[in-house]
XYZ file of C-alpha atoms in Angstrom:
761
model
C -61.205 108.509 69.948
C -63.344 105.447 70.345
C -63.235 103.035 73.327
C -63.091 99.317 72.773
C -63.073 96.366 75.224
C -59.903 94.384 74.678
C -59.511 90.568 74.650
C -58.442 89.114 78.046
C -55.091 87.858 76.629
C -54.184 91.299 75.386
C -55.231 92.758 78.652
C -52.949 90.477 80.678
C -50.073 91.215 78.276
C -50.462 94.977 78.646
C -50.661 94.781 82.433
C -47.434 92.809 82.565
C -45.742 95.191 80.098
C -46.787 98.239 82.122
C -44.884 96.925 85.129
C -41.675 96.164 83.273
C -40.293 99.633 82.859
C -39.686 102.199 85.578
C -38.258 105.645 84.986
C -36.768 107.615 87.858
C -37.828 111.265 87.537
C -37.281 114.265 89.758
C -40.444 116.192 90.576
C -40.265 119.597 92.269
C -43.543 121.301 93.299
C -44.093 124.924 92.297
C -44.451 127.599 94.932
C -47.772 129.392 95.317
C -46.284 132.557 93.797
C -45.129 130.678 90.723
C -48.319 128.804 90.299
C -50.385 131.944 90.648
C -48.401 133.729 87.942
C -48.098 131.044 85.296
C -49.054 132.514 81.881
C -52.724 132.435 81.135
C -53.907 131.665 77.600
C -56.246 134.643 77.586
C -58.057 134.772 74.288
C -55.696 132.395 72.532
C -58.548 129.880 73.016
C -61.217 132.075 71.515
C -63.029 129.805 69.055
C -63.220 132.499 66.406
C -60.019 134.561 66.667
C -57.814 132.651 69.168
C -54.296 132.355 67.948
C -53.903 128.768 69.179
C -57.298 127.154 69.011
C -59.241 128.819 66.201
C -57.120 127.554 63.333
C -57.654 123.920 64.529
C -61.426 124.135 64.581
C -61.893 122.913 60.985
C -62.445 119.441 59.509
C -58.989 117.790 59.338
C -59.445 114.305 57.960
C -56.096 112.728 57.115
C -54.876 113.492 53.584
C -57.159 116.470 53.143
C -56.497 120.233 52.783
C -57.870 120.802 56.308
C -55.329 118.410 57.738
C -52.482 120.216 55.972
C -53.692 123.635 57.119
C -53.673 122.484 60.768
C -50.293 120.830 60.457
C -48.922 124.063 58.958
C -50.460 125.984 61.874
C -48.485 123.869 64.338
C -45.278 124.244 62.448
C -45.659 128.003 61.954
C -46.344 128.383 65.662
C -43.172 126.555 66.712
C -40.987 128.162 64.107
C -42.188 131.646 64.990
C -42.605 131.539 68.777
C -40.519 128.492 69.915
C -37.487 128.386 67.567
C -35.379 126.361 70.030
C -37.574 123.311 69.485
C -36.588 120.804 66.850
C -39.288 119.897 64.366
C -39.509 116.430 62.706
C -42.111 114.612 60.710
C -42.835 110.859 60.627
C -44.695 109.907 57.483
C -46.584 106.794 56.501
C -49.292 105.658 54.183
C -52.033 103.031 54.623
C -55.038 101.791 52.873
C -58.359 102.237 54.705
C -61.730 100.553 54.553
C -63.096 103.860 53.237
C -60.555 104.317 50.385
C -60.074 100.775 49.131
C -56.848 100.492 47.151
C -55.955 104.148 47.534
C -53.272 104.924 50.119
C -53.982 107.684 52.592
C -50.954 109.737 53.882
C -50.519 110.173 57.631
C -48.151 112.745 59.082
C -47.040 112.738 62.736
C -45.438 115.870 64.063
C -42.633 115.477 66.601
C -41.421 118.526 68.556
C -38.546 118.199 70.938
C -36.713 120.482 73.430
C -33.615 118.919 74.995
C -30.835 120.413 77.165
C -28.354 121.940 74.654
C -25.519 119.730 75.849
C -27.457 116.525 75.886
C -26.183 113.520 73.867
C -28.575 111.469 71.763
C -29.858 108.580 73.807
C -29.071 110.151 77.176
C -32.228 112.207 77.463
C -35.440 110.985 79.086
C -38.490 112.939 77.938
C -41.976 113.814 79.105
C -44.143 113.380 76.064
C -47.259 115.454 75.709
C -49.527 113.762 73.196
C -52.784 114.452 71.332
C -54.203 113.493 67.968
C -54.984 116.254 65.501
C -57.070 114.434 62.934
C -60.891 114.426 62.860
C -63.458 111.850 61.854
C -64.662 111.412 58.287
C -68.289 111.226 59.538
C -70.521 113.023 60.297
C -69.703 115.279 57.356
C -68.016 118.481 58.464
C -67.119 117.002 61.883
C -64.921 119.344 63.892
C -63.926 117.393 66.984
C -63.328 120.339 69.266
C -62.878 118.122 72.309
C -61.633 115.334 70.002
C -58.868 116.618 70.014
C -58.523 120.259 68.787
C -58.671 121.745 72.292
C -56.118 119.267 73.744
C -53.738 120.236 70.927
C -54.116 123.949 71.804
C -53.622 123.124 75.506
C -50.310 121.444 74.712
C -49.210 124.365 72.603
C -49.907 126.739 75.407
C -48.027 124.614 77.858
C -45.012 124.434 75.550
C -44.951 128.228 75.121
C -45.409 128.841 78.816
C -42.456 126.808 79.966
C -40.081 127.563 77.103
C -38.305 130.544 78.565
C -38.022 128.894 81.954
C -36.398 125.890 80.306
C -33.873 128.189 78.737
C -33.133 129.918 81.992
C -32.706 126.683 83.821
C -30.361 125.159 81.245
C -28.399 128.353 80.962
C -27.820 128.369 84.645
C -26.845 124.662 84.647
C -24.339 125.294 81.767
C -22.893 128.320 83.619
C -22.564 126.327 86.865
C -20.875 123.523 84.967
C -22.538 120.438 83.557
C -21.157 116.936 83.363
C -22.160 116.259 79.727
C -21.543 112.510 80.200
C -23.695 112.072 83.264
C -26.811 110.983 81.303
C -30.377 110.916 82.722
C -31.111 114.402 81.409
C -34.731 115.442 81.096
C -36.221 116.892 77.966
C -39.681 117.697 76.665
C -41.361 116.184 73.598
C -44.720 116.843 71.931
C -46.323 114.232 69.664
C -49.221 115.441 67.582
C -50.490 112.317 65.953
C -52.472 111.838 62.783
C -55.032 109.137 61.956
C -56.339 108.260 65.444
C -59.944 108.001 64.218
C -61.397 105.019 62.380
C -62.455 105.615 58.843
C -65.345 103.143 59.062
C -65.484 101.008 62.249
C -62.923 100.830 65.066
C -60.704 97.751 64.560
C -57.036 96.954 65.221
C -56.285 97.993 61.651
C -58.848 100.732 61.113
C -57.643 103.064 63.939
C -54.477 104.559 65.467
C -52.746 104.778 61.997
C -50.327 107.457 63.103
C -49.598 106.067 66.597
C -48.971 102.552 65.292
C -46.536 103.832 62.673
C -44.730 106.167 65.010
C -44.358 103.658 67.897
C -42.928 101.110 65.460
C -40.484 103.670 63.952
C -39.248 104.949 67.327
C -38.774 101.450 68.606
C -36.770 100.459 65.510
C -34.305 103.388 65.638
C -31.321 102.475 67.860
C -29.428 105.053 69.893
C -25.639 104.950 69.955
C -23.990 102.109 71.927
C -23.739 102.673 75.686
C -26.601 105.221 75.625
C -28.814 105.340 78.678
C -31.913 104.742 76.489
C -31.844 102.138 73.760
C -34.288 103.815 71.349
C -36.264 107.091 71.129
C -39.258 105.115 72.347
C -37.397 104.043 75.458
C -36.523 107.677 76.037
C -40.178 108.514 76.856
C -40.313 108.745 80.650
C -44.063 109.394 80.656
C -46.535 109.377 77.797
C -49.184 111.913 78.812
C -52.135 111.610 76.422
C -54.846 114.327 76.315
C -58.157 113.433 74.691
C -61.771 114.497 74.752
C -61.024 117.505 76.994
C -62.898 120.805 76.837
C -66.447 119.953 77.762
C -67.869 121.063 81.140
C -67.621 118.998 84.349
C -65.319 116.207 83.106
C -64.491 113.323 85.388
C -61.065 111.878 84.523
C -60.159 108.653 86.334
C -56.699 107.314 87.188
C -56.371 104.503 84.705
C -52.960 103.017 85.532
C -51.519 101.999 88.894
C -47.928 102.503 87.775
C -48.599 106.194 86.981
C -51.083 106.919 89.748
C -48.290 108.876 91.530
C -48.098 111.270 88.533
C -51.923 111.448 88.461
C -51.977 112.469 92.116
C -49.403 115.161 91.493
C -51.658 116.557 88.780
C -54.708 116.335 91.040
C -52.850 118.249 93.710
C -52.103 120.957 91.162
C -55.793 121.186 90.219
C -56.670 121.544 93.859
C -54.105 124.258 94.425
C -55.199 126.231 91.342
C -58.766 126.175 92.760
C -57.716 127.156 96.259
C -58.488 130.668 97.628
C -54.771 131.322 98.021
C -54.179 130.976 94.291
C -57.626 131.189 92.719
C -56.450 130.832 89.137
C -59.009 128.215 87.959
C -61.946 129.651 85.999
C -64.414 126.690 86.095
C -66.584 125.759 89.046
C -67.495 122.090 88.612
C -69.356 120.092 91.221
C -66.324 117.836 91.534
C -62.654 118.035 90.562
C -61.692 117.218 87.011
C -59.264 114.563 88.373
C -61.682 112.465 90.548
C -59.377 109.691 91.708
C -56.812 111.631 93.754
C -57.532 109.471 96.843
C -57.731 106.184 95.015
C -55.601 103.474 96.540
C -56.857 100.188 95.007
C -58.487 99.197 91.763
C -60.241 98.828 89.582
C -57.624 100.224 87.157
C -59.486 100.688 83.848
C -56.490 101.470 81.615
C -56.469 98.150 79.791
C -60.147 98.558 78.831
C -59.522 101.849 76.936
C -58.132 102.002 73.459
C -56.485 105.290 72.300
C -53.230 106.439 70.815
C -51.284 105.190 73.815
C -51.850 101.491 73.032
C -48.967 100.932 70.504
C -46.578 102.621 72.975
C -47.975 100.676 75.934
C -47.330 97.436 74.146
C -43.699 98.380 73.985
C -43.452 99.167 77.705
C -43.958 102.953 77.836
C -45.568 104.402 80.976
C -48.966 106.052 80.274
C -50.814 108.919 81.979
C -54.170 108.946 80.119
C -56.226 112.129 80.530
C -59.664 111.297 79.116
C -63.008 111.652 80.885
C -65.221 108.733 81.770
C -67.968 109.026 80.764
C -67.191 110.689 77.514
C -68.578 114.161 76.751
C -72.203 114.184 75.516
C -71.001 115.600 72.170
C -68.662 112.720 71.533
C -68.554 111.828 67.785
C -71.481 114.170 67.164
C -71.640 117.138 64.904
C -72.163 119.225 68.076
C -68.541 118.539 69.059
C -67.624 122.008 67.781
C -66.226 125.232 69.169
C -69.631 126.549 70.213
C -70.003 123.600 72.601
C -66.636 123.953 74.306
C -66.648 125.190 77.868
C -64.045 128.049 77.743
C -63.385 127.865 81.487
C -62.697 124.137 81.362
C -60.446 124.499 78.339
C -58.420 127.222 80.141
C -58.223 125.244 83.355
C -56.922 122.108 81.592
C -54.232 124.274 79.856
C -53.119 125.699 83.214
C -53.178 122.208 84.938
C -51.117 120.826 82.042
C -48.646 123.756 82.132
C -48.150 123.440 85.904
C -47.581 119.691 85.630
C -44.990 120.146 82.944
C -43.228 122.860 84.954
C -43.073 120.618 88.077
C -41.935 117.628 86.051
C -39.135 119.713 84.489
C -38.033 121.174 87.855
C -38.663 124.811 86.784
C -39.416 126.341 90.160
C -37.412 129.516 90.405
C -37.103 130.000 86.650
C -40.404 131.686 86.037
C -40.835 135.468 86.344
C -43.111 136.260 89.266
C -45.265 139.421 89.156
C -44.373 141.766 91.984
C -46.582 144.500 93.220
C -44.186 147.469 93.468
C -46.706 149.958 94.774
C -50.366 150.633 95.095
C -52.706 153.562 95.584
C -55.960 153.216 97.441
C -58.823 155.298 96.259
C -59.989 158.054 98.651
C -63.550 158.944 99.433
C -65.010 155.445 99.760
C -66.220 155.407 96.175
C -66.653 152.089 94.503
C -64.364 151.647 91.553
C -66.076 150.663 88.341
C -64.270 147.919 86.504
C -63.245 149.028 83.026
C -64.089 145.788 81.236
C -60.845 143.866 80.709
C -59.150 147.045 79.641
C -55.509 147.732 80.138
C -53.573 150.761 78.819
C -49.808 151.098 78.532
C -47.775 154.212 79.074
C -44.085 154.042 78.286
C -41.240 156.253 79.666
C -37.720 156.097 78.236
C -34.926 155.781 80.743
C -32.102 158.278 80.223
C -28.865 158.960 81.907
C -27.849 162.513 82.770
C -27.226 164.676 79.776
C -23.653 164.961 78.466
C -24.482 167.817 76.036
C -21.247 167.346 74.163
C -20.835 168.746 70.695
C -22.544 166.473 68.142
C -24.390 164.481 70.861
C -28.117 164.373 71.214
C -27.623 164.737 74.939
C -29.806 161.747 75.762
C -28.439 158.214 75.970
C -31.196 155.634 75.829
C -30.979 152.839 78.337
C -34.241 151.093 77.683
C -37.974 151.390 77.949
C -40.115 151.224 81.014
C -43.641 149.994 80.410
C -46.137 150.696 83.076
C -49.512 149.012 83.121
C -51.582 151.761 84.659
C -54.088 151.292 87.478
C -56.178 148.152 87.161
C -59.186 148.818 89.387
C -60.031 145.854 91.626
C -63.203 146.004 93.641
C -62.552 144.814 97.210
C -66.026 145.428 98.585
C -68.890 147.812 98.268
C -67.044 150.719 99.739
C -63.333 150.192 99.048
C -61.220 149.674 96.058
C -57.591 149.502 95.155
C -55.490 149.640 92.022
C -52.540 147.422 91.209
C -49.604 148.757 89.329
C -47.261 146.517 87.337
C -44.060 147.546 85.578
C -42.220 145.788 82.773
C -38.666 146.661 81.768
C -37.907 146.174 78.086
C -34.127 145.734 78.246
C -32.027 147.455 75.597
C -28.235 147.586 75.711
C -26.688 151.077 75.509
C -25.608 150.516 71.960
C -27.216 151.470 68.694
C -30.810 150.519 69.606
C -32.095 150.127 66.127
C -29.395 147.657 65.407
C -29.786 145.911 68.777
C -33.459 145.357 68.275
C -32.890 143.854 64.795
C -30.178 141.473 66.126
C -31.541 140.408 69.514
C -35.164 140.344 70.659
C -36.051 142.615 73.543
C -36.467 140.717 76.855
C -39.374 141.783 78.978
C -38.423 141.657 82.642
C -40.102 142.627 85.877
C -38.292 145.590 87.384
C -36.781 144.609 90.743
C -35.354 148.039 91.617
C -35.668 151.638 90.587
C -32.429 153.562 90.682
C -32.475 156.342 88.127
C -34.613 159.401 88.629
C -37.079 158.520 85.807
C -37.695 155.182 87.457
C -38.354 156.855 90.723
C -40.781 159.073 88.835
C -42.900 156.144 87.991
C -43.028 155.099 91.537
C -44.046 158.622 92.371
C -46.936 158.201 89.983
C -48.193 155.296 92.005
C -48.574 157.587 95.019
C -49.709 160.687 93.184
C -52.638 159.395 91.233
C -55.259 157.508 93.200
C -58.425 158.452 91.345
C -60.660 155.997 89.616
C -60.712 156.247 85.837
C -64.189 156.418 84.278
C -65.178 155.711 80.734
C -64.470 157.192 78.286
C -60.881 156.889 79.388
C -57.914 159.258 79.173
C -54.819 157.754 80.821
C -52.284 159.550 82.992
C -49.207 160.651 81.037
C -45.708 161.301 82.277
C -43.066 163.228 80.343
C -39.358 163.780 81.018
C -37.923 167.207 80.193
C -34.998 167.207 77.742
C -32.541 168.113 80.578
C -33.654 165.007 82.546
C -34.171 167.267 85.576
C -37.857 167.814 85.423
C -40.879 165.494 84.943
C -44.351 166.463 84.015
C -47.509 164.486 85.071
C -50.660 165.120 83.128
C -53.597 163.847 85.160
C -56.993 163.268 83.495
C -60.359 164.084 85.065
C -60.880 162.753 88.575
C -63.251 163.271 91.448
C -60.868 165.691 93.179
C -59.901 167.484 89.911
C -62.800 167.262 87.375
C -60.815 169.220 84.754
C -57.555 167.467 85.319
C -54.232 168.775 86.515
C -50.674 169.323 85.302
C -47.955 168.575 87.904
C -44.198 168.950 87.841
C -41.677 166.960 89.823
C -37.951 167.616 90.296
C -36.039 164.455 89.401
C -32.559 165.842 89.232
C -31.625 163.865 92.386
C -32.839 160.813 94.173
C -36.440 161.052 95.217
C -37.990 159.876 98.488
C -41.105 158.155 97.293
C -42.682 158.505 100.763
C -42.233 162.328 100.692
C -43.068 163.682 97.292
C -43.587 167.390 96.680
C -44.930 167.879 93.153
C -45.610 171.354 91.974
C -49.062 172.119 90.523
C -48.447 173.952 87.203
C -52.052 173.965 86.036
C -54.975 173.371 88.417
C -57.108 172.494 85.384
C -56.559 171.484 81.821
C -58.252 174.116 79.597
C -59.468 171.626 77.047
C -61.361 169.792 79.856
C -62.817 172.825 81.577
C -66.658 172.782 81.271
C -66.613 169.618 79.251
C -68.196 166.303 79.818
C -66.567 162.907 79.472
C -66.643 163.113 75.639
C -63.346 164.967 75.308
C -60.327 162.919 74.219
C -56.795 164.121 74.342
C -53.459 162.965 73.059
C -50.368 164.557 74.717
C -46.760 164.538 73.603
C -43.626 166.463 74.507
C -42.125 168.869 71.973
C -38.388 168.924 71.284
C -38.038 172.132 73.332
C -39.768 170.603 76.392
C -43.181 172.098 75.933
C -46.270 169.894 76.145
C -48.530 169.639 73.119
C -51.985 168.149 73.348
C -54.320 167.213 70.476
C -57.743 167.556 72.093
C -61.323 167.326 70.959
C -63.990 164.663 70.409
C -64.884 162.053 67.877
C -67.750 164.011 66.502
C -66.567 167.575 66.542
C -63.695 169.887 65.811
C -60.334 169.399 67.457
C -57.481 171.732 68.245
C -53.848 171.663 69.481
C -53.139 173.031 72.922
C -49.538 173.888 73.909
C -48.239 174.436 77.417
C -45.076 176.502 77.437
C -42.629 175.287 80.107
C -39.997 177.980 79.532
C -39.548 181.373 77.938
C -41.781 184.427 77.826
C -44.970 182.312 77.605
C -43.974 180.076 80.491
C -46.883 178.638 82.422
C -49.478 179.424 79.726
C -51.694 177.261 77.576
C -52.147 178.277 73.905
C -54.852 176.899 71.625
C -54.362 176.597 67.828
C -57.110 175.349 65.530
C -56.797 172.509 63.106
C -57.417 173.041 59.402
C -60.913 172.289 58.066
C -59.549 171.025 54.789
C -59.303 167.463 56.206
C -62.558 167.255 58.064
C -62.878 163.543 57.525
C -59.694 163.058 59.575
C -60.201 165.696 62.184
C -61.726 163.640 65.031
C -59.686 163.062 68.114
C -59.704 159.464 69.334
C -59.374 158.105 72.846
C -56.215 156.135 73.682
C -54.225 157.208 70.700
C -50.428 157.828 70.937
C -48.664 161.084 70.137
C -45.123 162.200 69.226
C -43.221 165.096 67.753
C -40.749 164.594 64.983
C -38.799 166.864 62.623
C -36.390 165.985 59.869
C -34.356 169.073 60.669
C -31.719 168.553 63.280
C -31.524 172.193 64.331
C -34.964 173.203 63.203
C -37.354 175.500 65.106
C -39.058 173.405 67.771
C -42.264 175.462 67.306
C -42.464 174.203 63.687
C -42.068 170.501 64.552
C -45.039 168.436 63.354
C -47.062 166.347 65.748
C -48.022 162.788 64.818
C -50.998 160.921 66.266
C -51.382 157.179 65.882
C -54.490 155.001 66.175
C -57.119 155.346 68.825
C -60.728 154.433 69.359
C -63.997 156.372 69.140
C -67.018 155.161 71.179
C -70.227 155.058 69.238
C -72.265 158.104 70.095
C -75.327 156.115 71.109
C -73.532 153.745 73.403
C -73.707 154.697 77.055
C -73.135 151.167 78.436
C -69.590 150.963 79.813
C -69.595 147.198 79.692
C -69.773 147.355 75.836
C -67.893 150.615 75.350
C -64.732 148.878 74.243
C -66.329 146.317 71.995
C -68.619 148.681 70.104
C -66.168 151.523 69.503
C -64.676 152.416 66.101
C -60.853 151.883 65.855
C -58.299 153.344 63.519
C -54.726 152.485 62.454
C -54.100 155.908 60.804
C -50.989 157.951 61.501
C -52.069 161.598 61.387
C -49.644 164.449 60.879
C -50.384 167.870 62.347
C -48.130 170.431 60.697
C -47.961 173.786 62.578
C -47.967 177.197 60.864
C -44.728 177.882 59.022
C -43.858 180.932 61.069
C -43.594 181.292 64.843
C -46.507 183.273 66.198
C -48.680 182.726 63.174
C -52.395 182.390 63.774
C -52.975 180.013 60.929
C -54.313 176.527 61.925
C -52.414 173.277 62.014
C -52.594 171.386 58.669
C -53.887 167.853 59.092
C -52.818 165.060 56.799
C -52.018 161.334 56.767
C -48.411 160.752 57.987
C -47.696 157.211 56.698
C -48.384 155.388 53.469
C -48.591 151.847 54.820
C -50.476 152.296 58.075
C -52.728 149.452 56.982
C -50.124 146.977 58.159
C -51.361 147.723 61.662
C -54.492 146.350 63.208
C -56.789 149.237 64.017
C -56.116 149.582 67.734
C -56.019 151.782 70.832
C -54.246 151.874 74.170
C -50.806 151.193 72.708
C -47.608 153.125 73.487
C -45.120 154.577 71.051
C -41.676 155.496 72.342
C -38.703 157.077 70.595
C -35.465 155.248 70.079
C -32.112 157.025 69.747
C -32.202 159.198 66.595
C -30.165 158.163 63.557
C -28.519 161.093 61.670
C -28.446 161.211 57.952
C -25.830 163.885 57.954
C -24.591 166.390 60.509
C -25.964 169.468 58.827
C -29.353 168.847 57.307
C -31.700 165.964 58.137
C -32.369 163.253 60.701
C -34.423 160.073 60.987
C -35.881 158.338 63.989
C -37.567 155.140 64.942
C -40.388 154.586 67.377
C -41.408 151.361 69.061
C -45.125 150.592 69.263
C -46.036 148.265 72.056
C -49.305 146.576 73.110
C -52.714 148.009 72.732
C -56.165 146.455 72.184
C -58.791 146.002 69.529
C -62.567 145.727 70.006
C -62.245 142.099 71.224
C -58.739 141.458 72.379
C -55.467 142.789 73.657
C -52.508 142.838 71.304
C -49.855 140.303 72.157
C -46.504 141.698 73.403
C -44.570 138.975 71.539
C -44.117 141.465 68.703
C -43.461 145.210 68.526
C -43.900 147.560 65.652
C -41.144 149.944 64.668
C -42.151 153.119 62.807
C -39.544 154.849 60.824
C -39.790 158.576 60.178
C -39.770 160.511 57.941
C -40.389 157.483 55.654
C -43.593 156.542 57.512
C -42.849 152.812 57.130
C -43.373 149.913 59.535
C -41.316 146.884 60.429
C -42.129 144.373 63.041
C -39.801 142.468 65.431
C -40.349 139.582 67.784
C -39.620 139.857 71.463
C -39.185 137.204 74.043
C -42.780 136.482 74.955
C -44.256 135.199 78.211
C -41.723 136.832 80.563
C -44.792 138.803 81.556
C -47.131 139.001 84.482
C -49.273 136.009 83.844
C -52.751 135.040 84.768
C -56.162 136.559 85.160
C -56.811 140.212 84.187
C -53.121 140.867 83.528
C -52.809 138.318 80.752
C -51.753 139.908 77.487
C -53.174 138.204 74.473
C -52.914 138.317 70.785
C -55.491 139.835 68.560
C -54.974 137.585 65.633
C -52.814 134.714 64.540
C -50.402 137.138 63.019
C -49.891 139.306 66.091
C -49.665 143.003 65.647
C -49.567 143.322 61.884
C -52.891 142.601 60.223
C -51.165 140.967 57.223
């Protein structure tokens, strides 16, 4: 944008107009718990790979290919992630001083989310506004603060409050809504084209999109007897974001009539920076919003020209969020992604999100992360932080086996995702680990059909009632050892009879070669008085080894535990622990065929499973599949770069055992899927079986496995999509899930690796 001093007559008119309209709006402050757990953008604002910001950081002069690409980015985002929003375009053309007689097209994007019962004309709306165009000059100008970053901030805010809006309005509908009462509140986003001047800022060479849209909204009448006469009158507050994203901004309060809203936002900034919440990332010498205590003028709003002016002239209330003075990069080629301050960008996104949530009265409708349990490390050792690294392990809930004829004996009730210990250094001698659980709800129907028809809904687990759920609580108390890099996570397996659980612990200070434990879960467990049985005081594949051994465990159909173990640079083998039968309590090692030496490395943080096409086949002959994983570079001993410098794979390996039970031949190693390239090479994901689907009762079976989460070298995979692997076909499909019902903020933020989510396509 460009500031201009306005003539005195226009200033007086605008001051009068600003006082003519007053909208009554409820405003409910958020609790500390809600504010602390609002979704964080994570790497969505990464200037190279961020799903929200990176696609906007290109030249986007009106009427050019870059402008169209950015507009399509906005539309794709809302169609994919926020389908309940209505999308509309307002088009216009205009001649410019730079194009002479040639008309330039301008496209404004209007995105609206209203209560589902609301009548046209009876909805007041908070409007979040930014322009998405960039200047013609200097050539190649990006305009990161002006206003790519503000657009991304608004997108994040919309996504963050969307599910809470749904929950609020669903509750209102359930409680009974008077559809004729009017004065409903909705949310609107205006992404405007043509804010910048093509040559010099004048009344006609600027604000092309805003002028056209304000006129069109003012000219469109609502039905007779509506609360609001036109769509323009429906705007309760026009909140304009511009020139945000540089370090240490100072944003004044420009308008006396909206100073109350400014003060609410300033209060939110202060709370986000407070020790009790401590969500803010930047540490400026003064608050972003510097006029919180302002009581009298001067009010500089009339002196500033921006996209709000055509709306202000028609009586709309304005909250203008623009720094004064402008950023040093203003209208320079250095206003690019490299000169953004990431902490400031994220803080503005969080402040905006919180303000929208309070304006829309969303307190009580956000999921709040709850610490269900914790384990404090023994021995006074300082826990080393493992980068920003999070691993998922998933257990499948099951009800007690029915074991009826023709039944699989296991009824799937859903998936439990556990974010394993996140080490948090408290001081030089003490550490603790926080444990978070997410329940991926699945109705007890045909799960493969259910996932296709209705997205899974991530929920925090408030209670744990079935034995497998108590098991995960048991894990919190059982495993209190710090994980060191390279990293092998704890694994929990449920026996086929649902009466026994196995816990495979990696190396720790108390058990350098790991342990295998068993826990009786046939009845309710007292989490304060656990008595696990030690089945194996050490894991043979870790005995005498250093930290270079990776292992991928999985449970066989018969209830044994198979482990693919080795290292990235040497031979691997399959170890099997026999839980029952003559070999009960023993580990057996079987080599892996040398014929596929290029595949034979074992990766850290891969996922394993057993699958057979034969319904009644010999469990000992069931192949093992290993998906993905990461291999640290052999020369890298720096744990701070271990994740970023590792090699990652998306291969699905198939380990086929010898054809005959007791045979000494090695496992045959091959690729198990033809289209694994649809996956981003990743590690730290989980893959969990859904209920099997039977082709016929006598010969063959198929199954589907849900892949969740994971990370790449530079980012975590967003949990707004899951991958579904179908075996024996080896094919992938991808389904959306309800995003952002997740623990939000800080180190627990789950972020996308690319604009396309999990599939790299």
